[in-house]
């Protein structure tokens, strides 16, 4: 009550603005827990310390950058592999590399909404979840396993460790659809760190010249 009484109205409004989703009550609880802890240092409900770690502006900025980094690394690697395997002639890297017709059709359709002079290569119009379908296709997986196989703690030992791509697809919506009370969890930050570092390390060492056409 002292916080509400002594703080400027705009600060109180910002504290109370936690959106309308299922996570809003939890966010409000943690915010007020943080305020109480400033006066009662022993007060530390479950989850508060982890939540506080995710509120760092520096961590948020790093996570936003890692989202972009992972997206760019994945697209760039996949299509460098396809170009090395199938070549550029007649767009073979695209036409022969991607076996799912619906994915190609959707990307082409999106490209038509852009002025001709401003259009990017077709792979720029793929959704990230399309990339997962492309790399895990059984005849394409051998091309990508060395780089894209990243087991999570609960997924070790599987034939294809690509669950991280589903998780990343969810996480990337956080900066893309910013909303009050919506932010990265500690698990999100840990996954971004793991994937960004793993992809960067593996791709930096990858020899595209060893791919047989």
PDB file of C-alpha atoms in Angstrom:
ATOM      1  CA  UNK A   1       0.000   0.000   0.000  1.00  0.00           C
ATOM      2  CA  UNK A   2       2.876   2.379   0.747  1.00  0.00           C
ATOM      3  CA  UNK A   3       4.207   1.769  -2.773  1.00  0.00           C
ATOM      4  CA  UNK A   4       0.861   2.679  -4.371  1.00  0.00           C
ATOM      5  CA  UNK A   5       0.425   5.705  -2.078  1.00  0.00           C
ATOM      6  CA  UNK A   6       3.948   7.107  -2.562  1.00  0.00           C
ATOM      7  CA  UNK A   7       4.589   6.336  -6.234  1.00  0.00           C
ATOM      8  CA  UNK A   8       3.620   8.520  -9.216  1.00  0.00           C
ATOM      9  CA  UNK A   9       0.445   7.360 -10.994  1.00  0.00           C
ATOM     10  CA  UNK A  10       2.304   6.432 -14.197  1.00  0.00           C
ATOM     11  CA  UNK A  11       4.676   4.164 -12.246  1.00  0.00           C
ATOM     12  CA  UNK A  12       1.751   2.450 -10.523  1.00  0.00           C
ATOM     13  CA  UNK A  13      -0.016   2.032 -13.879  1.00  0.00           C
ATOM     14  CA  UNK A  14       3.109   0.424 -15.369  1.00  0.00           C
ATOM     15  CA  UNK A  15       3.355  -1.987 -12.434  1.00  0.00           C
ATOM     16  CA  UNK A  16      -0.297  -2.980 -12.727  1.00  0.00           C
ATOM     17  CA  UNK A  17      -0.132  -3.390 -16.514  1.00  0.00           C
ATOM     18  CA  UNK A  18       0.492  -7.111 -16.963  1.00  0.00           C
ATOM     19  CA  UNK A  19      -1.746  -7.922 -19.899  1.00  0.00           C
ATOM     20  CA  UNK A  20      -4.776 -10.199 -19.859  1.00  0.00           C
ATOM     21  CA  UNK A  21      -3.336 -13.652 -20.465  1.00  0.00           C
ATOM     22  CA  UNK A  22      -3.163 -16.568 -18.077  1.00  0.00           C
ATOM     23  CA  UNK A  23       0.273 -15.430 -16.920  1.00  0.00           C
ATOM     24  CA  UNK A  24      -0.877 -11.961 -15.835  1.00  0.00           C
ATOM     25  CA  UNK A  25      -1.751 -12.853 -12.187  1.00  0.00           C
ATOM     26  CA  UNK A  26       1.643 -14.541 -11.767  1.00  0.00           C
ATOM     27  CA  UNK A  27       3.423 -11.502 -13.210  1.00  0.00           C
ATOM     28  CA  UNK A  28       1.595  -9.148 -10.824  1.00  0.00           C
ATOM     29  CA  UNK A  29       2.396 -11.424  -7.888  1.00  0.00           C
ATOM     30  CA  UNK A  30       6.104 -11.412  -8.754  1.00  0.00           C
ATOM     31  CA  UNK A  31       6.209  -7.655  -9.286  1.00  0.00           C
ATOM     32  CA  UNK A  32       4.681  -6.961  -5.878  1.00  0.00           C
ATOM     33  CA  UNK A  33       6.878  -9.638  -4.319  1.00  0.00           C
ATOM     34  CA  UNK A  34       9.886  -7.759  -5.677  1.00  0.00           C
ATOM     35  CA  UNK A  35       8.582  -4.535  -4.105  1.00  0.00           C
ATOM     36  CA  UNK A  36       8.007  -6.230  -0.729  1.00  0.00           C
ATOM     37  CA  UNK A  37      11.471  -7.738  -0.836  1.00  0.00           C
ATOM     38  CA  UNK A  38      13.024  -4.281  -0.934  1.00  0.00           C
ATOM     39  CA  UNK A  39      11.834  -3.760   2.647  1.00  0.00           C
ATOM     40  CA  UNK A  40      11.752  -7.372   3.825  1.00  0.00           C
ATOM     41  CA  UNK A  41      14.922  -8.933   2.436  1.00  0.00           C
ATOM     42  CA  UNK A  42      14.131 -12.433   3.693  1.00  0.00           C
ATOM     43  CA  UNK A  43      10.901 -12.512   1.687  1.00  0.00           C
ATOM     44  CA  UNK A  44      11.568 -14.651  -1.382  1.00  0.00           C
ATOM     45  CA  UNK A  45       8.662 -16.719  -2.748  1.00  0.00           C
ATOM     46  CA  UNK A  46       9.320 -19.545  -5.192  1.00  0.00           C
ATOM     47  CA  UNK A  47      10.282 -18.317  -8.630  1.00  0.00           C
ATOM     48  CA  UNK A  48      11.108 -14.732  -7.670  1.00  0.00           C
ATOM     49  CA  UNK A  49      14.874 -14.956  -8.102  1.00  0.00           C
ATOM     50  CA  UNK A  50      14.593 -16.665 -11.490  1.00  0.00           C
ATOM     51  CA  UNK A  51      12.025 -14.093 -12.602  1.00  0.00           C
ATOM     52  CA  UNK A  52      14.243 -11.205 -11.513  1.00  0.00           C
ATOM     53  CA  UNK A  53      17.060 -12.549 -13.676  1.00  0.00           C
ATOM     54  CA  UNK A  54      14.820 -12.372 -16.745  1.00  0.00           C
ATOM     55  CA  UNK A  55      13.917  -8.709 -16.119  1.00  0.00           C
ATOM     56  CA  UNK A  56      17.398  -7.373 -16.895  1.00  0.00           C
ATOM     57  CA  UNK A  57      17.238  -5.022 -19.880  1.00  0.00           C
ATOM     58  CA  UNK A  58      20.657  -6.223 -20.994  1.00  0.00           C
ATOM     59  CA  UNK A  59      19.467  -9.849 -20.971  1.00  0.00           C
ATOM     60  CA  UNK A  60      16.352  -8.911 -22.946  1.00  0.00           C
ATOM     61  CA  UNK A  61      18.440  -7.130 -25.576  1.00  0.00           C
ATOM     62  CA  UNK A  62      20.822 -10.075 -25.809  1.00  0.00           C
ATOM     63  CA  UNK A  63      17.890 -12.475 -26.188  1.00  0.00           C
ATOM     64  CA  UNK A  64      16.350 -10.313 -28.931  1.00  0.00           C
ATOM     65  CA  UNK A  65      19.675 -10.382 -30.776  1.00  0.00           C
ATOM     66  CA  UNK A  66      19.967 -14.154 -30.350  1.00  0.00           C
ATOM     67  CA  UNK A  67      16.498 -14.646 -31.833  1.00  0.00           C
ATOM     68  CA  UNK A  68      17.600 -12.803 -34.961  1.00  0.00           C
ATOM     69  CA  UNK A  69      20.965 -14.557 -34.977  1.00  0.00           C
ATOM     70  CA  UNK A  70      19.445 -18.055 -34.786  1.00  0.00           C
ATOM     71  CA  UNK A  71      16.909 -17.304 -37.498  1.00  0.00           C
ATOM     72  CA  UNK A  72      19.586 -15.952 -39.861  1.00  0.00           C
ATOM     73  CA  UNK A  73      22.090 -18.737 -39.107  1.00  0.00           C
ATOM     74  CA  UNK A  74      19.496 -21.463 -39.750  1.00  0.00           C
ATOM     75  CA  UNK A  75      18.245 -20.034 -43.054  1.00  0.00           C
ATOM     76  CA  UNK A  76      21.748 -19.215 -44.273  1.00  0.00           C
ATOM     77  CA  UNK A  77      23.100 -22.675 -43.474  1.00  0.00           C
ATOM     78  CA  UNK A  78      20.200 -24.618 -44.970  1.00  0.00           C
ATOM     79  CA  UNK A  79      20.386 -22.808 -48.287  1.00  0.00           C
ATOM     80  CA  UNK A  80      24.167 -22.813 -48.487  1.00  0.00           C
ATOM     81  CA  UNK A  81      23.897 -26.589 -48.191  1.00  0.00           C
ATOM     82  CA  UNK A  82      21.213 -26.732 -50.898  1.00  0.00           C
ATOM     83  CA  UNK A  83      23.228 -24.465 -53.202  1.00  0.00           C
ATOM     84  CA  UNK A  84      26.292 -26.662 -52.748  1.00  0.00           C
ATOM     85  CA  UNK A  85      24.241 -29.825 -53.323  1.00  0.00           C
ATOM     86  CA  UNK A  86      21.931 -28.805 -56.170  1.00  0.00           C
ATOM     87  CA  UNK A  87      23.438 -25.635 -57.649  1.00  0.00           C
ATOM     88  CA  UNK A  88      21.937 -22.278 -58.603  1.00  0.00           C
ATOM     89  CA  UNK A  89      20.983 -23.074 -62.189  1.00  0.00           C
ATOM     90  CA  UNK A  90      17.207 -23.001 -62.764  1.00  0.00           C
ATOM     91  CA  UNK A  91      16.789 -22.319 -59.033  1.00  0.00           C
ATOM     92  CA  UNK A  92      17.664 -25.971 -58.413  1.00  0.00           C
ATOM     93  CA  UNK A  93      18.739 -25.210 -54.845  1.00  0.00           C
ATOM     94  CA  UNK A  94      15.118 -24.211 -54.189  1.00  0.00           C
ATOM     95  CA  UNK A  95      13.195 -26.497 -56.523  1.00  0.00           C
ATOM     96  CA  UNK A  96      15.152 -29.675 -55.740  1.00  0.00           C
ATOM     97  CA  UNK A  97      16.236 -28.864 -52.213  1.00  0.00           C
ATOM     98  CA  UNK A  98      12.756 -28.377 -50.772  1.00  0.00           C
ATOM     99  CA  UNK A  99      10.531 -31.383 -51.318  1.00  0.00           C
ATOM    100  CA  UNK A 100       7.361 -29.966 -49.743  1.00  0.00           C
ATOM    101  CA  UNK A 101       5.310 -28.259 -52.458  1.00  0.00           C
ATOM    102  CA  UNK A 102       3.086 -26.391 -50.001  1.00  0.00           C
ATOM    103  CA  UNK A 103       6.086 -24.730 -48.392  1.00  0.00           C
ATOM    104  CA  UNK A 104       7.384 -23.514 -51.751  1.00  0.00           C
ATOM    105  CA  UNK A 105       3.959 -22.321 -52.858  1.00  0.00           C
ATOM    106  CA  UNK A 106       3.393 -20.381 -49.626  1.00  0.00           C
ATOM    107  CA  UNK A 107       6.776 -18.646 -49.838  1.00  0.00           C
ATOM    108  CA  UNK A 108       6.218 -17.738 -53.483  1.00  0.00           C
ATOM    109  CA  UNK A 109       2.786 -16.327 -52.664  1.00  0.00           C
ATOM    110  CA  UNK A 110       4.259 -14.120 -49.921  1.00  0.00           C
ATOM    111  CA  UNK A 111       6.941 -12.855 -52.278  1.00  0.00           C
ATOM    112  CA  UNK A 112       4.258 -11.634 -54.683  1.00  0.00           C
ATOM    113  CA  UNK A 113       3.092  -9.114 -52.074  1.00  0.00           C
ATOM    114  CA  UNK A 114       6.430  -7.305 -52.421  1.00  0.00           C
ATOM    115  CA  UNK A 115       7.354  -4.899 -55.212  1.00  0.00           C
ATOM    116  CA  UNK A 116       9.407  -6.681 -57.875  1.00  0.00           C
ATOM    117  CA  UNK A 117      12.497  -4.552 -57.335  1.00  0.00           C
ATOM    118  CA  UNK A 118      12.423  -5.135 -53.575  1.00  0.00           C
ATOM    119  CA  UNK A 119      11.939  -8.900 -53.563  1.00  0.00           C
ATOM    120  CA  UNK A 120      14.395 -11.045 -51.665  1.00  0.00           C
ATOM    121  CA  UNK A 121      15.397 -14.654 -52.423  1.00  0.00           C
ATOM    122  CA  UNK A 122      12.446 -16.967 -51.883  1.00  0.00           C
ATOM    123  CA  UNK A 123      13.932 -18.467 -48.712  1.00  0.00           C
ATOM    124  CA  UNK A 124      13.430 -15.083 -47.025  1.00  0.00           C
ATOM    125  CA  UNK A 125       9.668 -15.723 -47.141  1.00  0.00           C
ATOM    126  CA  UNK A 126       9.748 -19.018 -45.266  1.00  0.00           C
ATOM    127  CA  UNK A 127       8.404 -19.285 -41.733  1.00  0.00           C
ATOM    128  CA  UNK A 128      10.838 -20.727 -39.212  1.00  0.00           C
ATOM    129  CA  UNK A 129       8.647 -23.780 -38.654  1.00  0.00           C
ATOM    130  CA  UNK A 130       8.969 -24.450 -42.415  1.00  0.00           C
ATOM    131  CA  UNK A 131      12.699 -24.872 -41.858  1.00  0.00           C
ATOM    132  CA  UNK A 132      12.039 -27.657 -39.374  1.00  0.00           C
ATOM    133  CA  UNK A 133       9.929 -29.547 -41.905  1.00  0.00           C
ATOM    134  CA  UNK A 134      12.612 -29.072 -44.536  1.00  0.00           C
ATOM    135  CA  UNK A 135      15.561 -30.341 -42.490  1.00  0.00           C
ATOM    136  CA  UNK A 136      13.808 -33.272 -40.811  1.00  0.00           C
ATOM    137  CA  UNK A 137      12.549 -34.780 -44.076  1.00  0.00           C
ATOM    138  CA  UNK A 138      14.124 -38.241 -44.121  1.00  0.00           C
ATOM    139  CA  UNK A 139      16.141 -37.794 -47.327  1.00  0.00           C
ATOM    140  CA  UNK A 140      17.322 -34.309 -46.308  1.00  0.00           C
ATOM    141  CA  UNK A 141      18.186 -35.014 -42.667  1.00  0.00           C
ATOM    142  CA  UNK A 142      21.617 -36.524 -43.471  1.00  0.00           C
ATOM    143  CA  UNK A 143      22.578 -33.158 -45.000  1.00  0.00           C
ATOM    144  CA  UNK A 144      21.716 -31.260 -41.844  1.00  0.00           C
ATOM    145  CA  UNK A 145      22.233 -33.576 -38.894  1.00  0.00           C
ATOM    146  CA  UNK A 146      25.797 -32.410 -38.160  1.00  0.00           C
ATOM    147  CA  UNK A 147      24.631 -28.855 -37.512  1.00  0.00           C
ATOM    148  CA  UNK A 148      20.925 -28.948 -36.696  1.00  0.00           C
ATOM    149  CA  UNK A 149      20.838 -31.915 -34.307  1.00  0.00           C
ATOM    150  CA  UNK A 150      20.769 -30.159 -30.914  1.00  0.00           C
ATOM    151  CA  UNK A 151      19.426 -32.319 -28.075  1.00  0.00           C
ATOM    152  CA  UNK A 152      17.736 -30.624 -25.158  1.00  0.00           C
ATOM    153  CA  UNK A 153      17.992 -32.023 -21.634  1.00  0.00           C
ATOM    154  CA  UNK A 154      14.787 -34.059 -22.019  1.00  0.00           C
ATOM    155  CA  UNK A 155      15.486 -35.196 -25.581  1.00  0.00           C
ATOM    156  CA  UNK A 156      18.875 -36.883 -25.635  1.00  0.00           C
ATOM    157  CA  UNK A 157      19.186 -40.088 -27.602  1.00  0.00           C
ATOM    158  CA  UNK A 158      16.518 -39.411 -30.211  1.00  0.00           C
ATOM    159  CA  UNK A 159      17.185 -40.077 -33.882  1.00  0.00           C
ATOM    160  CA  UNK A 160      16.382 -36.447 -34.731  1.00  0.00           C
ATOM    161  CA  UNK A 161      16.917 -33.855 -32.009  1.00  0.00           C
ATOM    162  CA  UNK A 162      14.982 -30.946 -33.480  1.00  0.00           C
ATOM    163  CA  UNK A 163      12.550 -30.181 -30.670  1.00  0.00           C
ATOM    164  CA  UNK A 164      14.571 -27.007 -30.114  1.00  0.00           C
ATOM    165  CA  UNK A 165      13.118 -25.690 -33.377  1.00  0.00           C
ATOM    166  CA  UNK A 166       9.565 -25.950 -32.016  1.00  0.00           C
ATOM    167  CA  UNK A 167      10.622 -24.230 -28.794  1.00  0.00           C
ATOM    168  CA  UNK A 168      12.474 -21.524 -30.681  1.00  0.00           C
ATOM    169  CA  UNK A 169       9.474 -20.941 -32.925  1.00  0.00           C
ATOM    170  CA  UNK A 170       7.451 -20.140 -29.794  1.00  0.00           C
ATOM    171  CA  UNK A 171      10.174 -17.971 -28.249  1.00  0.00           C
ATOM    172  CA  UNK A 172      10.643 -15.852 -31.379  1.00  0.00           C
ATOM    173  CA  UNK A 173       7.063 -14.606 -31.006  1.00  0.00           C
ATOM    174  CA  UNK A 174       8.022 -12.744 -27.814  1.00  0.00           C
ATOM    175  CA  UNK A 175       9.898  -9.886 -29.539  1.00  0.00           C
ATOM    176  CA  UNK A 176       7.698 -10.178 -32.639  1.00  0.00           C
ATOM    177  CA  UNK A 177       4.473  -9.693 -30.654  1.00  0.00           C
ATOM    178  CA  UNK A 178       5.461  -7.611 -27.650  1.00  0.00           C
ATOM    179  CA  UNK A 179       2.755  -7.183 -25.014  1.00  0.00           C
ATOM    180  CA  UNK A 180       2.554  -6.108 -21.352  1.00  0.00           C
ATOM    181  CA  UNK A 181       3.642  -8.920 -19.074  1.00  0.00           C
ATOM    182  CA  UNK A 182       5.055 -10.995 -21.926  1.00  0.00           C
ATOM    183  CA  UNK A 183       8.768 -11.687 -21.693  1.00  0.00           C
ATOM    184  CA  UNK A 184      11.454 -14.330 -21.777  1.00  0.00           C
ATOM    185  CA  UNK A 185      11.519 -17.000 -19.094  1.00  0.00           C
ATOM    186  CA  UNK A 186      14.771 -18.321 -17.675  1.00  0.00           C
ATOM    187  CA  UNK A 187      14.255 -21.506 -19.721  1.00  0.00           C
ATOM    188  CA  UNK A 188      13.839 -19.361 -22.842  1.00  0.00           C
ATOM    189  CA  UNK A 189      17.094 -17.515 -22.162  1.00  0.00           C
ATOM    190  CA  UNK A 190      18.958 -20.769 -21.550  1.00  0.00           C
ATOM    191  CA  UNK A 191      17.671 -22.299 -24.781  1.00  0.00           C
ATOM    192  CA  UNK A 192      18.603 -19.221 -26.825  1.00  0.00           C
ATOM    193  CA  UNK A 193      22.110 -19.279 -25.375  1.00  0.00           C
ATOM    194  CA  UNK A 194      22.528 -22.998 -26.118  1.00  0.00           C
ATOM    195  CA  UNK A 195      21.210 -22.840 -29.685  1.00  0.00           C
ATOM    196  CA  UNK A 196      22.943 -19.604 -30.684  1.00  0.00           C
ATOM    197  CA  UNK A 197      26.336 -20.802 -29.428  1.00  0.00           C
ATOM    198  CA  UNK A 198      25.942 -24.302 -30.890  1.00  0.00           C
ATOM    199  CA  UNK A 199      24.882 -23.127 -34.335  1.00  0.00           C
ATOM    200  CA  UNK A 200      27.562 -20.443 -34.477  1.00  0.00           C
ATOM    201  CA  UNK A 201      30.294 -22.882 -33.486  1.00  0.00           C
ATOM    202  CA  UNK A 202      29.218 -25.678 -35.832  1.00  0.00           C
ATOM    203  CA  UNK A 203      28.558 -23.456 -38.835  1.00  0.00           C
ATOM    204  CA  UNK A 204      31.862 -21.618 -38.418  1.00  0.00           C
ATOM    205  CA  UNK A 205      33.655 -24.958 -38.692  1.00  0.00           C
ATOM    206  CA  UNK A 206      31.451 -26.387 -41.468  1.00  0.00           C
ATOM    207  CA  UNK A 207      33.059 -27.164 -44.826  1.00  0.00           C
ATOM    208  CA  UNK A 208      30.503 -26.590 -47.575  1.00  0.00           C
ATOM    209  CA  UNK A 209      32.997 -27.730 -50.211  1.00  0.00           C
ATOM    210  CA  UNK A 210      32.783 -31.305 -48.912  1.00  0.00           C
ATOM    211  CA  UNK A 211      29.139 -31.611 -50.036  1.00  0.00           C
ATOM    212  CA  UNK A 212      28.864 -33.885 -53.056  1.00  0.00           C
ATOM    213  CA  UNK A 213      26.506 -32.569 -55.804  1.00  0.00           C
TER     214      UNK A 213
END
